[in-house]
Amino acid sequence: MMNFNINSEILISNSLTPDEFVYLYKKYINNYDDMLLRVNIDELKMNDYLDSQNNLTEKSKSLFIPDVTSWIVEYRELFPNIRLPGRNPRGDLNSCIKKMKEFTKKHPQYSKEDILNCTKKYIKNNLIDNYKYLKSSHYFIEKEGISTLLSQLELDEPEDNSSERITNI
C-alpha cells in the first residue's frame, strides 16, 4: 500500500483533484493499479495532462520532477570535506545537479529522503577503510552508465513488499 502526502499548492495551481493527481503520479512511476479513483480522463486530456492515447504529456510529467537544486548542496555536504588521493569526495556541484536531475527523472520512485538516507549509510560504511573506496558525490550518482546510488537504494529496499511507504509529492 502506498500513502501520499500531497502538496496542496500543486493541486490548486494546476486545478487538479487529489484523485487526478494520484492517478497521474501512479502512471508516472509505472505503478498504476486499478485503484478506485474518481478521474475524468476527458478533462485530463482537455487540460493537456494526457494525450489522445492516455499517455502522460510533458505537462503532467513536469509535476513530478523534483527540484534537485534545492537540496543538492545538502547531498554534497554529506560527503567528507577532505582531500583523498587525486580527488575531492564532495565532487563538482554542476555535475551533481546534472546527474541528480537525470537520476530522479529515470527513478521517480526514490524520494529525496531515500537518496539522502542511502547516501549517509554508504558514507558511513566507507569510513571503515578511511574512505579509501569512497566515490565522489557525482560519481556515486552515476559514472559511465553505472549508478552506485541506484544499487545501494535497491539493496536498502524492504524485502516485504506489503510494507507501507509514504511518498511526499
mmCIF file with all atom_site columns, C-alpha atoms in Angstrom:
data_model
loop_
_atom_site.group_PDB
_atom_site.id
_atom_site.type_symbol
_atom_site.label_atom_id
_atom_site.label_alt_id
_atom_site.label_comp_id
_atom_site.label_asym_id
_atom_site.label_entity_id
_atom_site.label_seq_id
_atom_site.pdbx_PDB_ins_code
_atom_site.Cartn_x
_atom_site.Cartn_y
_atom_site.Cartn_z
_atom_site.occupancy
_atom_site.B_iso_or_equiv
_atom_site.pdbx_formal_charge
_atom_site.auth_seq_id
_atom_site.auth_comp_id
_atom_site.auth_asym_id
_atom_site.auth_atom_id
_atom_site.pdbx_PDB_model_num
ATOM 1   C CA . MET A 1 1   ? 0.000   0.000  0.000   1.00 0.00 ? 1   MET A CA 1
ATOM 2   C CA . MET A 1 2   ? 1.257   3.448  -0.871  1.00 0.00 ? 2   MET A CA 1
ATOM 3   C CA . ASN A 1 3   ? 0.399   6.531  1.176   1.00 0.00 ? 3   ASN A CA 1
ATOM 4   C CA . PHE A 1 4   ? 0.709   10.024 -0.243  1.00 0.00 ? 4   PHE A CA 1
ATOM 5   C CA . ASN A 1 5   ? 1.417   13.416 1.262   1.00 0.00 ? 5   ASN A CA 1
ATOM 6   C CA . ILE A 1 6   ? 0.387   15.791 -1.498  1.00 0.00 ? 6   ILE A CA 1
ATOM 7   C CA . ASN A 1 7   ? 1.402   19.428 -1.617  1.00 0.00 ? 7   ASN A CA 1
ATOM 8   C CA . SER A 1 8   ? -1.940  21.245 -1.882  1.00 0.00 ? 8   SER A CA 1
ATOM 9   C CA . GLU A 1 9   ? -0.305  24.186 -3.678  1.00 0.00 ? 9   GLU A CA 1
ATOM 10  C CA . ILE A 1 10  ? 0.425   21.882 -6.613  1.00 0.00 ? 10  ILE A CA 1
ATOM 11  C CA . LEU A 1 11  ? -3.217  20.817 -6.755  1.00 0.00 ? 11  LEU A CA 1
ATOM 12  C CA . ILE A 1 12  ? -4.513  24.374 -6.606  1.00 0.00 ? 12  ILE A CA 1
ATOM 13  C CA . SER A 1 13  ? -2.068  25.855 -9.111  1.00 0.00 ? 13  SER A CA 1
ATOM 14  C CA . ASN A 1 14  ? -2.764  23.047 -11.601 1.00 0.00 ? 14  ASN A CA 1
ATOM 15  C CA . SER A 1 15  ? -6.526  22.743 -10.976 1.00 0.00 ? 15  SER A CA 1
ATOM 16  C CA . LEU A 1 16  ? -6.258  19.054 -10.135 1.00 0.00 ? 16  LEU A CA 1
ATOM 17  C CA . THR A 1 17  ? -8.245  16.987 -7.695  1.00 0.00 ? 17  THR A CA 1
ATOM 18  C CA . PRO A 1 18  ? -6.327  14.706 -5.311  1.00 0.00 ? 18  PRO A CA 1
ATOM 19  C CA . ASP A 1 19  ? -7.602  11.673 -7.238  1.00 0.00 ? 19  ASP A CA 1
ATOM 20  C CA . GLU A 1 20  ? -6.434  13.115 -10.558 1.00 0.00 ? 20  GLU A CA 1
ATOM 21  C CA . PHE A 1 21  ? -3.033  13.896 -9.118  1.00 0.00 ? 21  PHE A CA 1
ATOM 22  C CA . VAL A 1 22  ? -2.617  10.380 -7.661  1.00 0.00 ? 22  VAL A CA 1
ATOM 23  C CA . TYR A 1 23  ? -3.772  8.870  -10.963 1.00 0.00 ? 23  TYR A CA 1
ATOM 24  C CA . LEU A 1 24  ? -1.169  10.870 -12.902 1.00 0.00 ? 24  LEU A CA 1
ATOM 25  C CA . TYR A 1 25  ? 1.551   10.113 -10.363 1.00 0.00 ? 25  TYR A CA 1
ATOM 26  C CA . LYS A 1 26  ? 0.900   6.372  -10.418 1.00 0.00 ? 26  LYS A CA 1
ATOM 27  C CA . LYS A 1 27  ? 1.071   6.430  -14.220 1.00 0.00 ? 27  LYS A CA 1
ATOM 28  C CA . TYR A 1 28  ? 4.309   8.416  -13.954 1.00 0.00 ? 28  TYR A CA 1
ATOM 29  C CA . ILE A 1 29  ? 6.006   5.798  -11.779 1.00 0.00 ? 29  ILE A CA 1
ATOM 30  C CA . ASN A 1 30  ? 4.547   2.960  -13.889 1.00 0.00 ? 30  ASN A CA 1
ATOM 31  C CA . ASN A 1 31  ? 2.681   1.627  -10.895 1.00 0.00 ? 31  ASN A CA 1
ATOM 32  C CA . TYR A 1 32  ? -0.890  2.196  -11.916 1.00 0.00 ? 32  TYR A CA 1
ATOM 33  C CA . ASP A 1 33  ? -3.272  -0.318 -10.484 1.00 0.00 ? 33  ASP A CA 1
ATOM 34  C CA . ASP A 1 34  ? -6.992  -0.119 -10.842 1.00 0.00 ? 34  ASP A CA 1
ATOM 35  C CA . MET A 1 35  ? -7.474  1.958  -7.736  1.00 0.00 ? 35  MET A CA 1
ATOM 36  C CA . LEU A 1 36  ? -10.898 3.371  -7.092  1.00 0.00 ? 36  LEU A CA 1
ATOM 37  C CA . LEU A 1 37  ? -10.132 6.905  -8.158  1.00 0.00 ? 37  LEU A CA 1
ATOM 38  C CA . ARG A 1 38  ? -12.611 9.422  -9.463  1.00 0.00 ? 38  ARG A CA 1
ATOM 39  C CA . VAL A 1 39  ? -10.890 10.696 -12.549 1.00 0.00 ? 39  VAL A CA 1
ATOM 40  C CA . ASN A 1 40  ? -12.340 12.366 -15.608 1.00 0.00 ? 40  ASN A CA 1
ATOM 41  C CA . ILE A 1 41  ? -9.999  11.185 -18.375 1.00 0.00 ? 41  ILE A CA 1
ATOM 42  C CA . ASP A 1 42  ? -11.560 13.537 -20.938 1.00 0.00 ? 42  ASP A CA 1
ATOM 43  C CA . GLU A 1 43  ? -10.901 16.519 -18.689 1.00 0.00 ? 43  GLU A CA 1
ATOM 44  C CA . LEU A 1 44  ? -7.280  15.428 -18.158 1.00 0.00 ? 44  LEU A CA 1
ATOM 45  C CA . LYS A 1 45  ? -6.907  15.240 -21.946 1.00 0.00 ? 45  LYS A CA 1
ATOM 46  C CA . MET A 1 46  ? -8.584  18.607 -22.437 1.00 0.00 ? 46  MET A CA 1
ATOM 47  C CA . ASN A 1 47  ? -6.206  20.190 -19.898 1.00 0.00 ? 47  ASN A CA 1
ATOM 48  C CA . ASP A 1 48  ? -3.203  18.602 -21.640 1.00 0.00 ? 48  ASP A CA 1
ATOM 49  C CA . TYR A 1 49  ? -2.261  16.153 -18.862 1.00 0.00 ? 49  TYR A CA 1
ATOM 50  C CA . LEU A 1 50  ? -2.919  13.132 -21.099 1.00 0.00 ? 50  LEU A CA 1
ATOM 51  C CA . ASP A 1 51  ? -2.521  12.719 -24.839 1.00 0.00 ? 51  ASP A CA 1
ATOM 52  C CA . SER A 1 52  ? -5.046  11.010 -27.125 1.00 0.00 ? 52  SER A CA 1
ATOM 53  C CA . GLN A 1 53  ? -3.672  7.547  -26.168 1.00 0.00 ? 53  GLN A CA 1
ATOM 54  C CA . ASN A 1 54  ? -3.925  8.327  -22.426 1.00 0.00 ? 54  ASN A CA 1
ATOM 55  C CA . ASN A 1 55  ? -0.155  8.704  -22.109 1.00 0.00 ? 55  ASN A CA 1
ATOM 56  C CA . LEU A 1 56  ? 1.300   11.369 -19.860 1.00 0.00 ? 56  LEU A CA 1
ATOM 57  C CA . THR A 1 57  ? 2.228   14.624 -21.542 1.00 0.00 ? 57  THR A CA 1
ATOM 58  C CA . GLU A 1 58  ? 5.276   16.718 -20.700 1.00 0.00 ? 58  GLU A CA 1
ATOM 59  C CA . LYS A 1 59  ? 2.983   18.987 -18.690 1.00 0.00 ? 59  LYS A CA 1
ATOM 60  C CA . SER A 1 60  ? 1.957   16.138 -16.384 1.00 0.00 ? 60  SER A CA 1
ATOM 61  C CA . LYS A 1 61  ? 5.499   14.727 -16.144 1.00 0.00 ? 61  LYS A CA 1
ATOM 62  C CA . SER A 1 62  ? 6.799   18.118 -15.068 1.00 0.00 ? 62  SER A CA 1
ATOM 63  C CA . LEU A 1 63  ? 4.587   17.904 -11.955 1.00 0.00 ? 63  LEU A CA 1
ATOM 64  C CA . PHE A 1 64  ? 6.715   15.082 -10.582 1.00 0.00 ? 64  PHE A CA 1
ATOM 65  C CA . ILE A 1 65  ? 10.281  16.033 -11.441 1.00 0.00 ? 65  ILE A CA 1
ATOM 66  C CA . PRO A 1 66  ? 11.776  17.234 -8.173  1.00 0.00 ? 66  PRO A CA 1
ATOM 67  C CA . ASP A 1 67  ? 13.787  20.423 -7.983  1.00 0.00 ? 67  ASP A CA 1
ATOM 68  C CA . VAL A 1 68  ? 17.126  18.881 -7.013  1.00 0.00 ? 68  VAL A CA 1
ATOM 69  C CA . THR A 1 69  ? 18.821  22.270 -6.905  1.00 0.00 ? 69  THR A CA 1
ATOM 70  C CA . SER A 1 70  ? 17.003  22.969 -3.636  1.00 0.00 ? 70  SER A CA 1
ATOM 71  C CA . TRP A 1 71  ? 18.738  20.073 -1.851  1.00 0.00 ? 71  TRP A CA 1
ATOM 72  C CA . ILE A 1 72  ? 21.827  19.139 -3.865  1.00 0.00 ? 72  ILE A CA 1
ATOM 73  C CA . VAL A 1 73  ? 24.104  21.161 -1.544  1.00 0.00 ? 73  VAL A CA 1
ATOM 74  C CA . GLU A 1 74  ? 22.757  19.170 1.398   1.00 0.00 ? 74  GLU A CA 1
ATOM 75  C CA . TYR A 1 75  ? 23.527  15.974 -0.559  1.00 0.00 ? 75  TYR A CA 1
ATOM 76  C CA . ARG A 1 76  ? 27.109  17.055 -1.379  1.00 0.00 ? 76  ARG A CA 1
ATOM 77  C CA . GLU A 1 77  ? 27.821  18.131 2.188   1.00 0.00 ? 77  GLU A CA 1
ATOM 78  C CA . LEU A 1 78  ? 27.153  14.574 3.363   1.00 0.00 ? 78  LEU A CA 1
ATOM 79  C CA . PHE A 1 79  ? 30.471  13.664 1.750   1.00 0.00 ? 79  PHE A CA 1
ATOM 80  C CA . PRO A 1 80  ? 33.559  14.424 3.846   1.00 0.00 ? 80  PRO A CA 1
ATOM 81  C CA . ASN A 1 81  ? 35.394  17.636 3.047   1.00 0.00 ? 81  ASN A CA 1
ATOM 82  C CA . ILE A 1 82  ? 38.808  16.008 2.869   1.00 0.00 ? 82  ILE A CA 1
ATOM 83  C CA . ARG A 1 83  ? 41.370  15.534 0.180   1.00 0.00 ? 83  ARG A CA 1
ATOM 84  C CA . LEU A 1 84  ? 41.819  11.954 -0.976  1.00 0.00 ? 84  LEU A CA 1
ATOM 85  C CA . PRO A 1 85  ? 44.493  10.894 -3.466  1.00 0.00 ? 85  PRO A CA 1
ATOM 86  C CA . GLY A 1 86  ? 43.552  12.578 -6.726  1.00 0.00 ? 86  GLY A CA 1
ATOM 87  C CA . ARG A 1 87  ? 40.025  13.598 -5.764  1.00 0.00 ? 87  ARG A CA 1
ATOM 88  C CA . ASN A 1 88  ? 37.681  15.529 -3.547  1.00 0.00 ? 88  ASN A CA 1
ATOM 89  C CA . PRO A 1 89  ? 34.796  13.363 -2.268  1.00 0.00 ? 89  PRO A CA 1
ATOM 90  C CA . ARG A 1 90  ? 32.358  16.265 -2.478  1.00 0.00 ? 90  ARG A CA 1
ATOM 91  C CA . GLY A 1 91  ? 32.813  16.368 -6.226  1.00 0.00 ? 91  GLY A CA 1
ATOM 92  C CA . ASP A 1 92  ? 31.638  19.008 -8.643  1.00 0.00 ? 92  ASP A CA 1
ATOM 93  C CA . LEU A 1 93  ? 28.386  20.864 -7.891  1.00 0.00 ? 93  LEU A CA 1
ATOM 94  C CA . ASN A 1 94  ? 27.296  21.262 -11.520 1.00 0.00 ? 94  ASN A CA 1
ATOM 95  C CA . SER A 1 95  ? 27.964  17.593 -12.256 1.00 0.00 ? 95  SER A CA 1
ATOM 96  C CA . CYS A 1 96  ? 25.930  16.642 -9.176  1.00 0.00 ? 96  CYS A CA 1
ATOM 97  C CA . ILE A 1 97  ? 22.997  18.780 -10.289 1.00 0.00 ? 97  ILE A CA 1
ATOM 98  C CA . LYS A 1 98  ? 23.037  17.406 -13.827 1.00 0.00 ? 98  LYS A CA 1
ATOM 99  C CA . LYS A 1 99  ? 23.398  13.773 -12.749 1.00 0.00 ? 99  LYS A CA 1
ATOM 100 C CA . MET A 1 100 ? 20.835  14.008 -9.940  1.00 0.00 ? 100 MET A CA 1
ATOM 101 C CA . LYS A 1 101 ? 18.262  15.596 -12.268 1.00 0.00 ? 101 LYS A CA 1
ATOM 102 C CA . GLU A 1 102 ? 18.739  12.715 -14.683 1.00 0.00 ? 102 GLU A CA 1
ATOM 103 C CA . PHE A 1 103 ? 18.668  10.152 -11.873 1.00 0.00 ? 103 PHE A CA 1
ATOM 104 C CA . THR A 1 104 ? 15.418  11.460 -10.371 1.00 0.00 ? 104 THR A CA 1
ATOM 105 C CA . LYS A 1 105 ? 13.840  11.589 -13.816 1.00 0.00 ? 105 LYS A CA 1
ATOM 106 C CA . LYS A 1 106 ? 14.760  7.931  -14.507 1.00 0.00 ? 106 LYS A CA 1
ATOM 107 C CA . HIS A 1 107 ? 13.931  6.707  -10.987 1.00 0.00 ? 107 HIS A CA 1
ATOM 108 C CA . PRO A 1 108 ? 10.961  8.706  -9.684  1.00 0.00 ? 108 PRO A CA 1
ATOM 109 C CA . GLN A 1 109 ? 10.153  6.038  -7.104  1.00 0.00 ? 109 GLN A CA 1
ATOM 110 C CA . TYR A 1 110 ? 13.025  7.271  -4.916  1.00 0.00 ? 110 TYR A CA 1
ATOM 111 C CA . SER A 1 111 ? 12.445  10.387 -2.839  1.00 0.00 ? 111 SER A CA 1
ATOM 112 C CA . LYS A 1 112 ? 14.938  12.970 -1.648  1.00 0.00 ? 112 LYS A CA 1
ATOM 113 C CA . GLU A 1 113 ? 14.773  11.326 1.790   1.00 0.00 ? 113 GLU A CA 1
ATOM 114 C CA . ASP A 1 114 ? 15.523  7.893  0.296   1.00 0.00 ? 114 ASP A CA 1
ATOM 115 C CA . ILE A 1 115 ? 18.539  9.301  -1.532  1.00 0.00 ? 115 ILE A CA 1
ATOM 116 C CA . LEU A 1 116 ? 19.923  11.212 1.453   1.00 0.00 ? 116 LEU A CA 1
ATOM 117 C CA . ASN A 1 117 ? 19.470  8.292  3.860   1.00 0.00 ? 117 ASN A CA 1
ATOM 118 C CA . CYS A 1 118 ? 21.070  5.851  1.440   1.00 0.00 ? 118 CYS A CA 1
ATOM 119 C CA . THR A 1 119 ? 23.991  8.232  0.883   1.00 0.00 ? 119 THR A CA 1
ATOM 120 C CA . LYS A 1 120 ? 24.556  8.621  4.637   1.00 0.00 ? 120 LYS A CA 1
ATOM 121 C CA . LYS A 1 121 ? 24.654  4.847  5.001   1.00 0.00 ? 121 LYS A CA 1
ATOM 122 C CA . TYR A 1 122 ? 27.072  4.485  2.062   1.00 0.00 ? 122 TYR A CA 1
ATOM 123 C CA . ILE A 1 123 ? 29.443  7.094  3.518   1.00 0.00 ? 123 ILE A CA 1
ATOM 124 C CA . LYS A 1 124 ? 29.277  5.559  6.997   1.00 0.00 ? 124 LYS A CA 1
ATOM 125 C CA . ASN A 1 125 ? 30.120  2.125  5.557   1.00 0.00 ? 125 ASN A CA 1
ATOM 126 C CA . ASN A 1 126 ? 33.166  3.607  3.810   1.00 0.00 ? 126 ASN A CA 1
ATOM 127 C CA . LEU A 1 127 ? 34.503  5.167  6.995   1.00 0.00 ? 127 LEU A CA 1
ATOM 128 C CA . ILE A 1 128 ? 35.837  1.718  7.969   1.00 0.00 ? 128 ILE A CA 1
ATOM 129 C CA . ASP A 1 129 ? 38.501  1.965  5.246   1.00 0.00 ? 129 ASP A CA 1
ATOM 130 C CA . ASN A 1 130 ? 39.171  5.686  5.847   1.00 0.00 ? 130 ASN A CA 1
ATOM 131 C CA . TYR A 1 131 ? 37.135  6.430  2.712   1.00 0.00 ? 131 TYR A CA 1
ATOM 132 C CA . LYS A 1 132 ? 39.686  4.599  0.549   1.00 0.00 ? 132 LYS A CA 1
ATOM 133 C CA . TYR A 1 133 ? 36.961  3.319  -1.807  1.00 0.00 ? 133 TYR A CA 1
ATOM 134 C CA . LEU A 1 134 ? 34.507  6.205  -1.397  1.00 0.00 ? 134 LEU A CA 1
ATOM 135 C CA . LYS A 1 135 ? 33.263  7.574  -4.702  1.00 0.00 ? 135 LYS A CA 1
ATOM 136 C CA . SER A 1 136 ? 32.978  11.306 -5.256  1.00 0.00 ? 136 SER A CA 1
ATOM 137 C CA . SER A 1 137 ? 29.425  12.625 -4.882  1.00 0.00 ? 137 SER A CA 1
ATOM 138 C CA . HIS A 1 138 ? 28.759  12.989 -8.620  1.00 0.00 ? 138 HIS A CA 1
ATOM 139 C CA . TYR A 1 139 ? 30.273  9.573  -9.449  1.00 0.00 ? 139 TYR A CA 1
ATOM 140 C CA . PHE A 1 140 ? 28.183  7.965  -6.708  1.00 0.00 ? 140 PHE A CA 1
ATOM 141 C CA . ILE A 1 141 ? 25.102  9.120  -8.639  1.00 0.00 ? 141 ILE A CA 1
ATOM 142 C CA . GLU A 1 142 ? 26.405  7.817  -11.959 1.00 0.00 ? 142 GLU A CA 1
ATOM 143 C CA . LYS A 1 143 ? 29.677  7.048  -13.696 1.00 0.00 ? 143 LYS A CA 1
ATOM 144 C CA . GLU A 1 144 ? 29.912  5.585  -17.181 1.00 0.00 ? 144 GLU A CA 1
ATOM 145 C CA . GLY A 1 145 ? 26.315  4.376  -17.087 1.00 0.00 ? 145 GLY A CA 1
ATOM 146 C CA . ILE A 1 146 ? 26.600  2.682  -13.691 1.00 0.00 ? 146 ILE A CA 1
ATOM 147 C CA . SER A 1 147 ? 24.845  4.116  -10.639 1.00 0.00 ? 147 SER A CA 1
ATOM 148 C CA . THR A 1 148 ? 26.193  3.076  -7.259  1.00 0.00 ? 148 THR A CA 1
ATOM 149 C CA . LEU A 1 149 ? 23.391  5.161  -5.750  1.00 0.00 ? 149 LEU A CA 1
ATOM 150 C CA . LEU A 1 150 ? 20.776  3.044  -7.527  1.00 0.00 ? 150 LEU A CA 1
ATOM 151 C CA . SER A 1 151 ? 22.496  -0.177 -6.447  1.00 0.00 ? 151 SER A CA 1
ATOM 152 C CA . GLN A 1 152 ? 22.547  0.991  -2.832  1.00 0.00 ? 152 GLN A CA 1
ATOM 153 C CA . LEU A 1 153 ? 18.904  2.092  -2.953  1.00 0.00 ? 153 LEU A CA 1
ATOM 154 C CA . GLU A 1 154 ? 17.879  -1.287 -4.345  1.00 0.00 ? 154 GLU A CA 1
ATOM 155 C CA . LEU A 1 155 ? 19.820  -3.040 -1.575  1.00 0.00 ? 155 LEU A CA 1
ATOM 156 C CA . ASP A 1 156 ? 18.064  -0.916 1.042   1.00 0.00 ? 156 ASP A CA 1
ATOM 157 C CA . GLU A 1 157 ? 14.552  -1.667 -0.230  1.00 0.00 ? 157 GLU A CA 1
ATOM 158 C CA . PRO A 1 158 ? 12.469  -3.712 2.187   1.00 0.00 ? 158 PRO A CA 1
ATOM 159 C CA . GLU A 1 159 ? 12.034  -7.288 1.068   1.00 0.00 ? 159 GLU A CA 1
ATOM 160 C CA . ASP A 1 160 ? 8.456   -7.293 2.289   1.00 0.00 ? 160 ASP A CA 1
ATOM 161 C CA . ASN A 1 161 ? 6.550   -5.533 -0.483  1.00 0.00 ? 161 ASN A CA 1
ATOM 162 C CA . SER A 1 162 ? 3.487   -5.223 1.727   1.00 0.00 ? 162 SER A CA 1
ATOM 163 C CA . SER A 1 163 ? 5.174   -2.629 3.939   1.00 0.00 ? 163 SER A CA 1
ATOM 164 C CA . GLU A 1 164 ? 3.691   0.825  3.768   1.00 0.00 ? 164 GLU A CA 1
ATOM 165 C CA . ARG A 1 165 ? 5.574   3.555  2.008   1.00 0.00 ? 165 ARG A CA 1
ATOM 166 C CA . ILE A 1 166 ? 4.801   7.237  2.307   1.00 0.00 ? 166 ILE A CA 1
ATOM 167 C CA . THR A 1 167 ? 5.540   9.348  -0.720  1.00 0.00 ? 167 THR A CA 1
ATOM 168 C CA . ASN A 1 168 ? 5.799   13.121 -0.415  1.00 0.00 ? 168 ASN A CA 1
ATOM 169 C CA . ILE A 1 169 ? 4.792   14.826 -3.650  1.00 0.00 ? 169 ILE A CA 1
#
